[in-house]
Amino acid sequence: MADAASQVLLGSGLTILSQPLMYVKVLIQVGYEPLPPTIGRNIFGRQVCQLPGLFCYAQHIASVDGKRGLFTGLTPRLCSGVLGTVVHGKVLQDLGSGNVQKEVTPSFDQVIKETTREMMARSAATLITHPFHVITLRSMVQFIGRESKYCGLYDSIVTIYREEGILGFFAGLIPRLLGDIISLWLCNSLAYLVNTYALDSGVSTMSEMKSYSQAVTGFFASMLTYPFVLVSNLMAVNNCGLAGGCPPYSPVYTSWIDCWCMLQKEGNMSRGNSLFFRKVPFGKTYCCDLRMLI
């Protein structure tokens, strides 16, 4: 019980600290570029035309809505995090993950069993918390058109149910689930291969090295599955009555596969993945602020 409470508190703290970063990331993902590109230098010192980074983007949001505005969508995101942690832990407990003995070098069968348990727990948590995720994204994206359609948690729930029904709460769920599952299996499989065949079991710091390899493979897996995150977020706000989910910021997609194909065709599968050194793609144009179109 104490462990669950500490996980909830730690997760909530990290959520609050990372809220401005996620806010900027979501707006970039939908193609909102209110600031013009500038001439800067990349990590190699070469002069390039760059889009504004995290701090410039956050400063723009603060200049419009104040510093408090950087935490738009925090309430539903906190609800999602707390509920997800509880559900994840409960499912793992019901599946008996605590009864499996941990070893420094687990067998491949153990990796499969543990990954399957973790997949079921994560999928259950994602399924239950996805409505809060949708509300979080829409409350952020309405910054683009200066709407106030998704302000309170209760009002947002009523609005989605009235306009889209139950399915509206699960917009973008399929690519999100697929991305989580693929990332989990890829991470654990790569970590097993590295720990089993690449690291010397005789090294005294073996446990530390294997924890590092798990982190590296997790980062690598998240990079490969980022397009699923992008497609999921775009589908969650697509054609929902907000300016950020409609042209010119976003086409009206018929399905998440249609969204995937269009992003791939445009070369935007990694849009929003980097918040620094954001080079303007050759031949690509970004939507400007709506107020600049008037």
Coordinates of N, CA, C and O in Angstrom, one line a residue, residues 138-139 141-151 241-244 290:
R138 N -7.2 17.7 -26.0 CA -8.2 18.7 -26.5 C -8.1 20.0 -25.8 O -8.3 21.0 -26.4
S139 N -8.0 19.9 -24.5 CA -7.9 21.2 -23.7 C -6.6 21.9 -24.0 O -6.6 23.2 -24.0
V141 N -5.0 21.7 -27.2 CA -5.1 22.1 -28.6 C -6.0 23.3 -28.8 O -5.9 24.0 -29.8
Q142 N -7.0 23.5 -27.9 CA -7.9 24.6 -28.1 C -7.2 26.0 -27.9 O -7.8 27.0 -28.1
F143 N -5.9 25.9 -27.5 CA -5.1 27.2 -27.4 C -5.0 27.8 -28.8 O -4.9 29.0 -29.0
I144 N -5.0 26.9 -29.8 CA -4.7 27.4 -31.2 C -5.8 28.3 -31.7 O -5.6 29.4 -32.2
G145 N -7.1 27.9 -31.5 CA -8.2 28.7 -31.9 C -8.8 29.6 -30.8 O -9.9 30.2 -31.0
R146 N -8.2 29.6 -29.6 CA -8.6 30.4 -28.5 C -10.1 30.0 -28.1 O -10.9 30.8 -27.6
E147 N -10.4 28.7 -28.2 CA -11.7 28.2 -27.8 C -11.7 27.9 -26.3 O -10.6 27.8 -25.6
S148 N -12.9 27.7 -25.8 CA -13.0 27.3 -24.3 C -14.0 26.1 -24.2 O -14.8 26.1 -23.3
K149 N -13.9 25.2 -25.2 CA -14.9 24.1 -25.3 C -14.6 23.0 -24.2 O -15.5 22.4 -23.7
Y150 N -13.3 22.8 -23.9 CA -12.9 21.8 -23.0 C -12.1 22.4 -21.8 O -10.9 22.3 -21.8
C151 N -12.8 23.1 -21.0 CA -12.2 23.7 -19.8 C -12.2 22.9 -18.5 O -11.2 22.6 -18.0
G241 N -14.2 19.6 -33.5 CA -14.8 20.9 -33.4 C -13.8 22.0 -33.0 O -14.2 23.1 -32.8
L242 N -12.5 21.7 -32.9 CA -11.5 22.7 -32.5 C -10.7 23.0 -33.8 O -10.5 22.2 -34.7
A243 N -10.2 24.3 -33.8 CA -9.4 24.7 -34.9 C -8.2 23.8 -35.1 O -7.8 23.6 -36.3
G244 N -7.6 23.4 -34.0 CA -6.4 22.6 -34.1 C -6.6 21.2 -34.7 O -5.7 20.5 -35.0
L290 N -3.6 31.7 -36.3 CA -4.8 32.1 -36.9 C -5.0 33.6 -37.0 O -5.6 34.1 -38.0

